[in-house]
mmCIF file with all atom_site columns, C-alpha atoms and ligand atoms in Angstrom:
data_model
loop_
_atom_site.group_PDB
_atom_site.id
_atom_site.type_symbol
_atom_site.label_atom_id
_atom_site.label_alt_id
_atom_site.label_comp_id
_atom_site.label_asym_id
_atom_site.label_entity_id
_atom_site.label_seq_id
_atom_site.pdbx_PDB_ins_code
_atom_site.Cartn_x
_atom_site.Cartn_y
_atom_site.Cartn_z
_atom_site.occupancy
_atom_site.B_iso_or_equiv
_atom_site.pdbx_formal_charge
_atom_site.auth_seq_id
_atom_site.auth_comp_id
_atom_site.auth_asym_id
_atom_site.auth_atom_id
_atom_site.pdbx_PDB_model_num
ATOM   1   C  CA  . UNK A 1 1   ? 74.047  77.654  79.332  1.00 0.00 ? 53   UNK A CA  1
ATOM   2   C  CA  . UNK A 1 2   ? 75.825  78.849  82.775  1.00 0.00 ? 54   UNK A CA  1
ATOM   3   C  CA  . UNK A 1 3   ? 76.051  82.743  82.890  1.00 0.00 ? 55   UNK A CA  1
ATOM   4   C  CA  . UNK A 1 4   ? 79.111  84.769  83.035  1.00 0.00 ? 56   UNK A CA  1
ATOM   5   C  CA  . UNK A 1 5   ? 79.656  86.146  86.274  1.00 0.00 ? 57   UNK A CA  1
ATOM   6   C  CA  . UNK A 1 6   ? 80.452  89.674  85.218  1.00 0.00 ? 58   UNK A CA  1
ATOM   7   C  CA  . UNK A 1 7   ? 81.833  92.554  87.297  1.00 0.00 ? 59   UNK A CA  1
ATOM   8   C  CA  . UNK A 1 8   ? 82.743  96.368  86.689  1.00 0.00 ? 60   UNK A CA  1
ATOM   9   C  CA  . UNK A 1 9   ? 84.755  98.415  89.104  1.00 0.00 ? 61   UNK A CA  1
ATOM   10  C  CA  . UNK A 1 10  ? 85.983  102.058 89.251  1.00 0.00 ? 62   UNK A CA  1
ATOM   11  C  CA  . UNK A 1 11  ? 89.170  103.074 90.858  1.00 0.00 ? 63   UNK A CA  1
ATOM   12  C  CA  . UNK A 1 12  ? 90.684  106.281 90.603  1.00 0.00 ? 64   UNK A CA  1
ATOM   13  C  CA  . UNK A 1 13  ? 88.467  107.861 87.649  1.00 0.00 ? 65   UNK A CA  1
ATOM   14  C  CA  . UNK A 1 14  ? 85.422  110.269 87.191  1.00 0.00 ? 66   UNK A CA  1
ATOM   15  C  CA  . UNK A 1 15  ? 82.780  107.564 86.538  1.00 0.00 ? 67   UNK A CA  1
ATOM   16  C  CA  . UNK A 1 16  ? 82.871  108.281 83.113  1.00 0.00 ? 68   UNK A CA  1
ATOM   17  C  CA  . UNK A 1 17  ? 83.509  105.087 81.607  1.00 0.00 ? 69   UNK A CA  1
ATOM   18  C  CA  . UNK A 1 18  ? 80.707  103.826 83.389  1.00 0.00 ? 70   UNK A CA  1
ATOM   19  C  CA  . UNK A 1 19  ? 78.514  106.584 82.190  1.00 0.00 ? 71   UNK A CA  1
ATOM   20  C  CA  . UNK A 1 20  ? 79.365  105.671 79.025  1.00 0.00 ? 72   UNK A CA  1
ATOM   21  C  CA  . UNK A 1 21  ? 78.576  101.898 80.082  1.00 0.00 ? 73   UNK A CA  1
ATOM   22  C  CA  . UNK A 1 22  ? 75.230  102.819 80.234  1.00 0.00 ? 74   UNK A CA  1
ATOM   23  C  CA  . UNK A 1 23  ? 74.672  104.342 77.107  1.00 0.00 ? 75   UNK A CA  1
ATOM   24  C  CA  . UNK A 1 24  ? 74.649  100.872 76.058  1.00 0.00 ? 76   UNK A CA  1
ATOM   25  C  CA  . UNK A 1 25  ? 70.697  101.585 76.626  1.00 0.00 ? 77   UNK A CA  1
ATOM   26  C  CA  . UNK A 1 26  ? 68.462  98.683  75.156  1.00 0.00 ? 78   UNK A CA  1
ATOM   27  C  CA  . UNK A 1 27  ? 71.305  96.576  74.579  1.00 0.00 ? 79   UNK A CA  1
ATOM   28  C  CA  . UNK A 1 28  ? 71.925  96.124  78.633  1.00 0.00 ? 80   UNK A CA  1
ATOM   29  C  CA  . UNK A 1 29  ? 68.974  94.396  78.686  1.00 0.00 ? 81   UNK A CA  1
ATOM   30  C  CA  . UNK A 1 30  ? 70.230  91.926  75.870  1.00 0.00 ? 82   UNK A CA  1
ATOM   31  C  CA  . UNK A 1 31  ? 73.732  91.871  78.268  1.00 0.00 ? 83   UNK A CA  1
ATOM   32  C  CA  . UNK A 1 32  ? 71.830  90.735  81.142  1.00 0.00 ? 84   UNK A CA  1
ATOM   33  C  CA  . UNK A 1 33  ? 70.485  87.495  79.215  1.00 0.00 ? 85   UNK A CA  1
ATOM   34  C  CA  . UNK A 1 34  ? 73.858  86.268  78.973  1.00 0.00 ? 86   UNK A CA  1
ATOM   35  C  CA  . UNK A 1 35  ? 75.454  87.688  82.531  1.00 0.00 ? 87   UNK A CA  1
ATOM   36  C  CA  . UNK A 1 36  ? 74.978  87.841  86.047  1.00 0.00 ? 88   UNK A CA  1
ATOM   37  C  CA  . UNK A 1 37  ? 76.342  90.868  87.291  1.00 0.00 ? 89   UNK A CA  1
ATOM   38  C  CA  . UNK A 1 38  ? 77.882  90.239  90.376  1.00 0.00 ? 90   UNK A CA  1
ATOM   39  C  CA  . UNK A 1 39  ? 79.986  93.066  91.871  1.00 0.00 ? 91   UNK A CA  1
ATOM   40  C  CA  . UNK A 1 40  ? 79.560  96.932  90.129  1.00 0.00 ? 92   UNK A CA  1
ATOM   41  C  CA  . UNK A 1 41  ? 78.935  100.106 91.045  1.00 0.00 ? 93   UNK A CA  1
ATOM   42  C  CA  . UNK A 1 42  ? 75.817  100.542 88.561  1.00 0.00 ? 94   UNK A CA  1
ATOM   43  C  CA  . UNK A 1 43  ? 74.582  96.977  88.747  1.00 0.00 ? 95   UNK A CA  1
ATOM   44  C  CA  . UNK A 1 44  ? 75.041  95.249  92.081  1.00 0.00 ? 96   UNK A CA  1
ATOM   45  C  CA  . UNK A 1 45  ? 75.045  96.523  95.926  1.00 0.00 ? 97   UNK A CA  1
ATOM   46  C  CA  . UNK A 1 46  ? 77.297  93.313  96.676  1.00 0.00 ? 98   UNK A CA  1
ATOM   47  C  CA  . UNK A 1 47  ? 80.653  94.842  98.613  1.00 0.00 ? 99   UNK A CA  1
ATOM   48  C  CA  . UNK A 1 48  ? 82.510  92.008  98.723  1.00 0.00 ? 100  UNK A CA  1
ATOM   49  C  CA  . UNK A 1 49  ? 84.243  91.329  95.012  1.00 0.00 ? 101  UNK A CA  1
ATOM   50  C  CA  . UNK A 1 50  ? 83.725  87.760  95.035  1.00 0.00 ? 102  UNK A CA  1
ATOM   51  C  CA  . UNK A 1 51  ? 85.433  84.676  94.337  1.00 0.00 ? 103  UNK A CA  1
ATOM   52  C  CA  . UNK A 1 52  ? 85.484  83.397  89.938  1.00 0.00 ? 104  UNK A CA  1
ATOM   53  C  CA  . UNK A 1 53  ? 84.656  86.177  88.033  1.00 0.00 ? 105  UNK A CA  1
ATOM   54  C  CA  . UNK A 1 54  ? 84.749  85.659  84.530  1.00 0.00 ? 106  UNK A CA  1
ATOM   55  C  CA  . UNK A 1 55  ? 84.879  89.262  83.227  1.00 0.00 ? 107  UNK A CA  1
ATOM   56  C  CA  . UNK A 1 56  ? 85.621  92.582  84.713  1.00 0.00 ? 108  UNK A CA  1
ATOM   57  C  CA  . UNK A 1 57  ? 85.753  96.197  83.413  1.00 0.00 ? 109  UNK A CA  1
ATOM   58  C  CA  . UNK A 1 58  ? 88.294  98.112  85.414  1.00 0.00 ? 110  UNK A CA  1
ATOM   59  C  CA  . UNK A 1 59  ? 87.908  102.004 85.340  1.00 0.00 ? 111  UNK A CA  1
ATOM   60  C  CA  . UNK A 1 60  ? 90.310  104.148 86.794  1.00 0.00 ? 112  UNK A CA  1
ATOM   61  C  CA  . UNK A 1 61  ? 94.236  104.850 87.677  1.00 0.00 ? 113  UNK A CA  1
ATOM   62  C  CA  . UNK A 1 62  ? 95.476  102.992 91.060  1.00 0.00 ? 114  UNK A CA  1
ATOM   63  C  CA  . UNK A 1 63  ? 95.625  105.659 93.493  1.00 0.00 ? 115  UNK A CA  1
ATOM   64  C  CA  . UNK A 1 64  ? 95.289  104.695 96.974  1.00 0.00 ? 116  UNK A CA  1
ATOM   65  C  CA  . UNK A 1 65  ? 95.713  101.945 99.146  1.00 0.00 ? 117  UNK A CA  1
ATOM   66  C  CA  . UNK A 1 66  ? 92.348  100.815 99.223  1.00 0.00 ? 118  UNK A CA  1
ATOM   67  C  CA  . UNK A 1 67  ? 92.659  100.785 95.327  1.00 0.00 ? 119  UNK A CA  1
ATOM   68  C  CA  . UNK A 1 68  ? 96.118  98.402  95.475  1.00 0.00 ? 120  UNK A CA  1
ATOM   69  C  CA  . UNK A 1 69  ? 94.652  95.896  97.732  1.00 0.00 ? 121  UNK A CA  1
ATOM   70  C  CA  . UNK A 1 70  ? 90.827  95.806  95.345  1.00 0.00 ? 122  UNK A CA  1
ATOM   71  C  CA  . UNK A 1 71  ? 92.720  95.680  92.010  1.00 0.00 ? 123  UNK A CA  1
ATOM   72  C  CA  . UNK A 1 72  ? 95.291  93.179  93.677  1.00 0.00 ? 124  UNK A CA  1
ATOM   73  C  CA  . UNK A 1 73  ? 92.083  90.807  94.922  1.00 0.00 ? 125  UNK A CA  1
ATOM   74  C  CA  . UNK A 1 74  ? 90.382  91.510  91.084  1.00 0.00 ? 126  UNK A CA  1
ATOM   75  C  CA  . UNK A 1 75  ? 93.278  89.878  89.505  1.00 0.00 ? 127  UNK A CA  1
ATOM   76  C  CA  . UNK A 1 76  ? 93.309  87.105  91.607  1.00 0.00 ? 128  UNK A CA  1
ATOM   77  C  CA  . UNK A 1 77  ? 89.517  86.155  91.262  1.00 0.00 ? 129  UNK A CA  1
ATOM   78  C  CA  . UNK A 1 78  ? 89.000  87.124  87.918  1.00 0.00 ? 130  UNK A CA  1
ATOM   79  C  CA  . UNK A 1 79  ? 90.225  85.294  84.427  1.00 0.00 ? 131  UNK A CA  1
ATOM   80  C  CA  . UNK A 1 80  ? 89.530  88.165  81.790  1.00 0.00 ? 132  UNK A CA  1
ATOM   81  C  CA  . UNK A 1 81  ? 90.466  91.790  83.751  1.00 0.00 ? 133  UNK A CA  1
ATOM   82  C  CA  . UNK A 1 82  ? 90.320  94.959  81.153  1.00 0.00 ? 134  UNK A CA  1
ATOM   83  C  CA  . UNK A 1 83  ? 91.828  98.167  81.498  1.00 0.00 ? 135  UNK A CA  1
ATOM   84  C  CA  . UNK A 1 84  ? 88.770  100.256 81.027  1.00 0.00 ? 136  UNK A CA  1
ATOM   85  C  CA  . UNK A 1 85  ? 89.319  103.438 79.420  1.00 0.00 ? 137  UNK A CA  1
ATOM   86  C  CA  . UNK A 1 86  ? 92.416  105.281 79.277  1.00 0.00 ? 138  UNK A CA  1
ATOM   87  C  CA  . UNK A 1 87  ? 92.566  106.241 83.057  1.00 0.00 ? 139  UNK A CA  1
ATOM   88  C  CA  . UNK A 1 88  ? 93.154  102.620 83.782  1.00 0.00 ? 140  UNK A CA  1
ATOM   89  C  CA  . UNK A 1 89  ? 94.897  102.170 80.537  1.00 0.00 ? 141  UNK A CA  1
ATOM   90  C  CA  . UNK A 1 90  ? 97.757  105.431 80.923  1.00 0.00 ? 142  UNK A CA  1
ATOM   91  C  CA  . UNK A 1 91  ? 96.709  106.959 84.266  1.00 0.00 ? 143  UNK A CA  1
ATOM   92  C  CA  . UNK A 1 92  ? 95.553  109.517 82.629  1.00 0.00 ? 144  UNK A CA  1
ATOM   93  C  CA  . UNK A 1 93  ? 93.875  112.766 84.543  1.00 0.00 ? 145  UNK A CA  1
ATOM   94  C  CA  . UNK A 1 94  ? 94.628  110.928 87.741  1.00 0.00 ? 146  UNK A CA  1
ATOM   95  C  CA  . UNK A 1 95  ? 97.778  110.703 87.454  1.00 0.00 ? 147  UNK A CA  1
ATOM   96  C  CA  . UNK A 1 96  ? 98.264  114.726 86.605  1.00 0.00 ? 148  UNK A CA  1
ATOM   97  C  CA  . UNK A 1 97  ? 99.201  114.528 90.586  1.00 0.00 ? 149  UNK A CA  1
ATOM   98  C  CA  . UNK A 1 98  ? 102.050 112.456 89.661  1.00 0.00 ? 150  UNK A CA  1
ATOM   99  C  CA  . UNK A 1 99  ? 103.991 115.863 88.547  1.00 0.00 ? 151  UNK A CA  1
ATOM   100 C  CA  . UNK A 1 100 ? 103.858 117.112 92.261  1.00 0.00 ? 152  UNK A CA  1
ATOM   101 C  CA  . UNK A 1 101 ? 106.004 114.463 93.363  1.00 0.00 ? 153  UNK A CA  1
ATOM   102 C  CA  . UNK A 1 102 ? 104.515 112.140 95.886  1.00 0.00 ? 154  UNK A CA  1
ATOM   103 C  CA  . UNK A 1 103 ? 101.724 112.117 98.515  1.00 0.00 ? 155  UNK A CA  1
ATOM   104 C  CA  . UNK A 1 104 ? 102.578 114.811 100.576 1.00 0.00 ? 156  UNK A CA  1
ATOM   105 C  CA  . UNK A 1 105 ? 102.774 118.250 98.150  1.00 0.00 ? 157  UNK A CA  1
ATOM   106 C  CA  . UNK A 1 106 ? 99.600  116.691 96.569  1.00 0.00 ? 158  UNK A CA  1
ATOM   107 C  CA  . UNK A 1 107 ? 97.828  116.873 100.503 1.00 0.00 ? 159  UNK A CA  1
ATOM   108 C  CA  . UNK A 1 108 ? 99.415  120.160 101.732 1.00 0.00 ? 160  UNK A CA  1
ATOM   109 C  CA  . UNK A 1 109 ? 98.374  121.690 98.205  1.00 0.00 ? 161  UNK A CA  1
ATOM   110 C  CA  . UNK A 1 110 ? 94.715  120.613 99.001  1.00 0.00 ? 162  UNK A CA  1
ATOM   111 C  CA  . UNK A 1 111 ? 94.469  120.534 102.390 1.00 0.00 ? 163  UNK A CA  1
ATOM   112 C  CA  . UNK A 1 112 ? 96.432  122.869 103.771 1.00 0.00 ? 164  UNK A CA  1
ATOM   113 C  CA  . UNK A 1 113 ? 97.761  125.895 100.987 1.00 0.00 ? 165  UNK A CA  1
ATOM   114 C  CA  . UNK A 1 114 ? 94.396  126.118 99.183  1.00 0.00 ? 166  UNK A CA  1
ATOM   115 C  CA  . UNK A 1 115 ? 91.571  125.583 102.630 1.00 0.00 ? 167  UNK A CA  1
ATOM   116 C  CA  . UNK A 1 116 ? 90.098  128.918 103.694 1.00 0.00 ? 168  UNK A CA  1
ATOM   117 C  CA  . UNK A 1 117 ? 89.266  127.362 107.122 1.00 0.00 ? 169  UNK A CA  1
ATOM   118 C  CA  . UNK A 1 118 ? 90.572  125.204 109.373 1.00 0.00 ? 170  UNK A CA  1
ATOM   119 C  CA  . UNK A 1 119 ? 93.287  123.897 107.168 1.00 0.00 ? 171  UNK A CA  1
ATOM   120 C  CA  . UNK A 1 120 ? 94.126  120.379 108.476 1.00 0.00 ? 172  UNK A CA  1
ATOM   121 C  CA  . UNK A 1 121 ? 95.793  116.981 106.651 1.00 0.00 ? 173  UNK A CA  1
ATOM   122 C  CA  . UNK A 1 122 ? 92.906  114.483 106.653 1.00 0.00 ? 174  UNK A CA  1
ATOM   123 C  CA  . UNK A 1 123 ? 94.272  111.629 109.312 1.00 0.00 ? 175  UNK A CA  1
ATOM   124 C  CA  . UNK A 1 124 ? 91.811  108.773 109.804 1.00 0.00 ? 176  UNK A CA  1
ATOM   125 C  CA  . UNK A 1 125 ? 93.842  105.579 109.463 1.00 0.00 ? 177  UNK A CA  1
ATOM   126 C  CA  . UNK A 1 126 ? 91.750  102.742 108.074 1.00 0.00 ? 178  UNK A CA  1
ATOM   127 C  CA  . UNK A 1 127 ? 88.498  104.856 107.210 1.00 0.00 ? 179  UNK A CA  1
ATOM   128 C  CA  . UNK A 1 128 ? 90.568  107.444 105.130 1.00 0.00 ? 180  UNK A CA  1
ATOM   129 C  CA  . UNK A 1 129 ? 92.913  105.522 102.436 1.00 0.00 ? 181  UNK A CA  1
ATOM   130 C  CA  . UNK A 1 130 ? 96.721  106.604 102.449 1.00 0.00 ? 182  UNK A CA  1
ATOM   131 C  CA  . UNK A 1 131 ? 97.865  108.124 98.976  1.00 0.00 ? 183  UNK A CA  1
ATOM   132 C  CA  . UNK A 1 132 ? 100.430 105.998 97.006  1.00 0.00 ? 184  UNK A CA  1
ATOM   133 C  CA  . UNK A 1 133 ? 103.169 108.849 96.182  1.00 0.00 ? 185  UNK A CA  1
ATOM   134 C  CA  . UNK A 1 134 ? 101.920 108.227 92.198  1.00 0.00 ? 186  UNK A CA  1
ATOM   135 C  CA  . UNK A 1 135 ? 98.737  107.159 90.690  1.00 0.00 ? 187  UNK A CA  1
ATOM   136 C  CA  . UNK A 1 136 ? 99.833  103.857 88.929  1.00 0.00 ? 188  UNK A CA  1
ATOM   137 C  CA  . UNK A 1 137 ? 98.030  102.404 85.757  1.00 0.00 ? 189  UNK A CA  1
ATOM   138 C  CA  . UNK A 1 138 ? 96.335  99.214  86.094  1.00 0.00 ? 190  UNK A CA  1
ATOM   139 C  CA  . UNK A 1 139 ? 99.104  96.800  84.130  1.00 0.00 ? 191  UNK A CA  1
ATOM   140 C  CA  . UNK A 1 140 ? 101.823 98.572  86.013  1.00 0.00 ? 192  UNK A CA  1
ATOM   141 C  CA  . UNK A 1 141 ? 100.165 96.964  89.153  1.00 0.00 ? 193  UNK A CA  1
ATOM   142 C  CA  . UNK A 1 142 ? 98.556  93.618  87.939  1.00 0.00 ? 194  UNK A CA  1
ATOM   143 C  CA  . UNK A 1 143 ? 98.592  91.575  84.581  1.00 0.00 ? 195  UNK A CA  1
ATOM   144 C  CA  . UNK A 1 144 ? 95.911  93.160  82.382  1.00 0.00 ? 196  UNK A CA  1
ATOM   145 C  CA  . UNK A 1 145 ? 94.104  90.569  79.660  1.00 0.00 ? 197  UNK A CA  1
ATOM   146 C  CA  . UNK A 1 146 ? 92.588  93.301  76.991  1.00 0.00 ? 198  UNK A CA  1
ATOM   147 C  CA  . UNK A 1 147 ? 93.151  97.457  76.985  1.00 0.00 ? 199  UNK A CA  1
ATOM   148 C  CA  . UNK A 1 148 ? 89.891  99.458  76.163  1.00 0.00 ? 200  UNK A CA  1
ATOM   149 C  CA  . UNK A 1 149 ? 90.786  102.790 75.833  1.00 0.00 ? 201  UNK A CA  1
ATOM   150 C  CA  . UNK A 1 150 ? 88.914  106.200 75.523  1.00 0.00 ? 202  UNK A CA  1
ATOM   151 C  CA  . UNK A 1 151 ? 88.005  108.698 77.485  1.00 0.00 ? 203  UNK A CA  1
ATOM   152 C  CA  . UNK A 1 152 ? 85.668  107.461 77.670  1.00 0.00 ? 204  UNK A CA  1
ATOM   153 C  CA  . UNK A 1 153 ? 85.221  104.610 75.414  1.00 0.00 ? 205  UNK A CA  1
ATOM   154 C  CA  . UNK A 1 154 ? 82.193  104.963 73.478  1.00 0.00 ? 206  UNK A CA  1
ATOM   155 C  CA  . UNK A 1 155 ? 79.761  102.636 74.129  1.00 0.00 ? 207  UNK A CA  1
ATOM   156 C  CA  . UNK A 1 156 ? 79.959  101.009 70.070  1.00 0.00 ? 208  UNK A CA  1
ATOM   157 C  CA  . UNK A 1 157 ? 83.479  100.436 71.330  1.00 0.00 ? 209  UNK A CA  1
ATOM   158 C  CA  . UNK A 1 158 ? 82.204  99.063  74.580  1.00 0.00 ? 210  UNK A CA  1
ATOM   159 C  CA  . UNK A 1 159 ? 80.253  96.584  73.126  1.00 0.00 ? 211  UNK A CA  1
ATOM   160 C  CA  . UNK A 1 160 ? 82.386  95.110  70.535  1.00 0.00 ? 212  UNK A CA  1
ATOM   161 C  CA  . UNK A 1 161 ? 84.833  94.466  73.384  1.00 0.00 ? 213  UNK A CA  1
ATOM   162 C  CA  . UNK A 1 162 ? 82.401  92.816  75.631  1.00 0.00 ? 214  UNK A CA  1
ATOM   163 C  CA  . UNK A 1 163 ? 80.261  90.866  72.806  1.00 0.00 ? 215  UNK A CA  1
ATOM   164 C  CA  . UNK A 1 164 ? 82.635  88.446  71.729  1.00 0.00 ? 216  UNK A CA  1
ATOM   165 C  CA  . UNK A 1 165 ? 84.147  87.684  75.587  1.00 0.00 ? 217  UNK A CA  1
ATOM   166 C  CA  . UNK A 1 166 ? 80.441  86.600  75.771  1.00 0.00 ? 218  UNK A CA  1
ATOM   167 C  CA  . UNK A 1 167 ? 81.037  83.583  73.348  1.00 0.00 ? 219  UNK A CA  1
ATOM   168 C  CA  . UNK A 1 168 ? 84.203  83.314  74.832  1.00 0.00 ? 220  UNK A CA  1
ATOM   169 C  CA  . UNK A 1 169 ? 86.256  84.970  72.428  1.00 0.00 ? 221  UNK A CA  1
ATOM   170 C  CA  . UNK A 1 170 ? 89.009  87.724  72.500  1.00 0.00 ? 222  UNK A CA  1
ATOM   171 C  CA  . UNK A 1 171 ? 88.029  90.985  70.953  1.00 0.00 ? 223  UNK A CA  1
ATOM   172 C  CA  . UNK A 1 172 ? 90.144  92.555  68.291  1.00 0.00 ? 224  UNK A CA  1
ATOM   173 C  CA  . UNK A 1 173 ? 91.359  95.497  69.881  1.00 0.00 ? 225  UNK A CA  1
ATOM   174 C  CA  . UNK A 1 174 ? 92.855  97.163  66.758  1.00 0.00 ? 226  UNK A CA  1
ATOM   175 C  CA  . UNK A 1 175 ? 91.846  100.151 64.043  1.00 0.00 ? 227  UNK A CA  1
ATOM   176 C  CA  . UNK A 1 176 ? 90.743  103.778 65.190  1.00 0.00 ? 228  UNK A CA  1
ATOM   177 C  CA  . UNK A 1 177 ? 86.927  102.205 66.323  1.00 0.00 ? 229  UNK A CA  1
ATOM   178 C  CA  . UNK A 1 178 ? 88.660  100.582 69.102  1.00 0.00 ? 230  UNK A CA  1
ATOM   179 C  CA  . UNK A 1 179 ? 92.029  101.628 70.499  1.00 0.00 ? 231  UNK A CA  1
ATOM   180 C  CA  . UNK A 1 180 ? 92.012  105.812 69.539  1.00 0.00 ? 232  UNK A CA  1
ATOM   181 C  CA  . UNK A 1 181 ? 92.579  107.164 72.792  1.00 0.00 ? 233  UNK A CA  1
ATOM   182 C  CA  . UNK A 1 182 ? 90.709  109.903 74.406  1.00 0.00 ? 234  UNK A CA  1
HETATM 183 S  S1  . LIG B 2 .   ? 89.062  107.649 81.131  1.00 0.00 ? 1098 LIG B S1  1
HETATM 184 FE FE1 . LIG B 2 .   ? 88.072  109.664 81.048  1.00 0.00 ? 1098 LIG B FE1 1
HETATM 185 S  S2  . LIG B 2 .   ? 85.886  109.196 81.331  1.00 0.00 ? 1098 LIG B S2  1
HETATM 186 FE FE2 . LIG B 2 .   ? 87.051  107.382 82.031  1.00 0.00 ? 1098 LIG B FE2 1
HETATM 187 S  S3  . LIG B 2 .   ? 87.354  107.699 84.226  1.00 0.00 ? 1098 LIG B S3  1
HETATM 188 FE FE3 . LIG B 2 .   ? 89.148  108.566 83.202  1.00 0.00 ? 1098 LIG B FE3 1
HETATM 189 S  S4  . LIG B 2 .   ? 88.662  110.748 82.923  1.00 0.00 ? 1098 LIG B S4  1
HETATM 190 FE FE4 . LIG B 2 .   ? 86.742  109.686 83.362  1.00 0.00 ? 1098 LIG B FE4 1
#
């Protein structure tokens, strides 16, 4: 039997849900007899997302432009995409920003009002991303296939998400186990 080409990707989050990931302990190594992990920020140095992906875990709120054009590629090489945790699945503390009205207050706020030296807007077009004027969750950008949310998701919840996409099946997302958020 073929492996599933499984990916994980953070956008605009903490890292949490991928901490939380990896409290799957013992049961990673069970994962890793039915996946290849092939793009991920705690499995893979590949930088590239590649090309049919059968699975991926998205983390985080769609903040940037680097982030639009990644989760925009994601959907298009990947069949199953889940909203991974409830940054990803609401925005959530990312999108906190959101209430300051667009890109600009949010910079002069940080870089300017708040720097005790040399205040200065950060300016480095195509090594520093450009903001989007409000940090988007993942559906309102691309289709999502399942919602996982928690903040983070615990990893019981993780795993009864991800074991039955294994066998090719859709998880039931449904009860307090596996859709309470935060
Ligand atoms: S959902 Fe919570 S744990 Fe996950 S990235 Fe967002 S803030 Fe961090």
């Amino acid at each position: 039997m073929s492996k599933i080409k499984f990916a994980t990707v953070w956008l605009a989050g903490c890292s949490g849900c991928h901490m939380s990931f990896l409290d799957l302990d013992e049961w990673l190594i069970e994962l890793a007899e039915y996946v290849e992990v092939v793009y991920s920020p705690v499995g893979s140095d590949l930088k590239e997302y590649p090309e049919g992906v059968d699975v991926c875990l998205v983390e985080g709120g769609v903040a940037n432009e680097d982030n639009l054009e990644l989760i925009h590629l994601i959907r298009k090489r990947t069949k199953t995409l889940v909203s991974f945790g409830d940054c990803a699945v609401t925005a959530n503390v990312p999108a906190m920003r959101n209430m300051l009205g667009g890109s600009e207050p949010v910079l002069r706020r940080g870089y300017l009002e708040l720097a005790d030296e040399t205040p200065q807007l950060p300016y480095a077009p195509g090594i520093v991303p450009e903001l989007l004027d409000r940090v988007l969750p993942v559906h309102e950008v691309v289709p999502v296939d399942i919602y996982m949310p928690g903040c983070p998701p615990d990893a019981h919840r993780i795993k009864a998400t991800i074991e039955p996409l294994l066998k090719g099946e859709k998880p039931k997302m449904e009860g307090r186990d596996m859709i309470k958020f935060g």
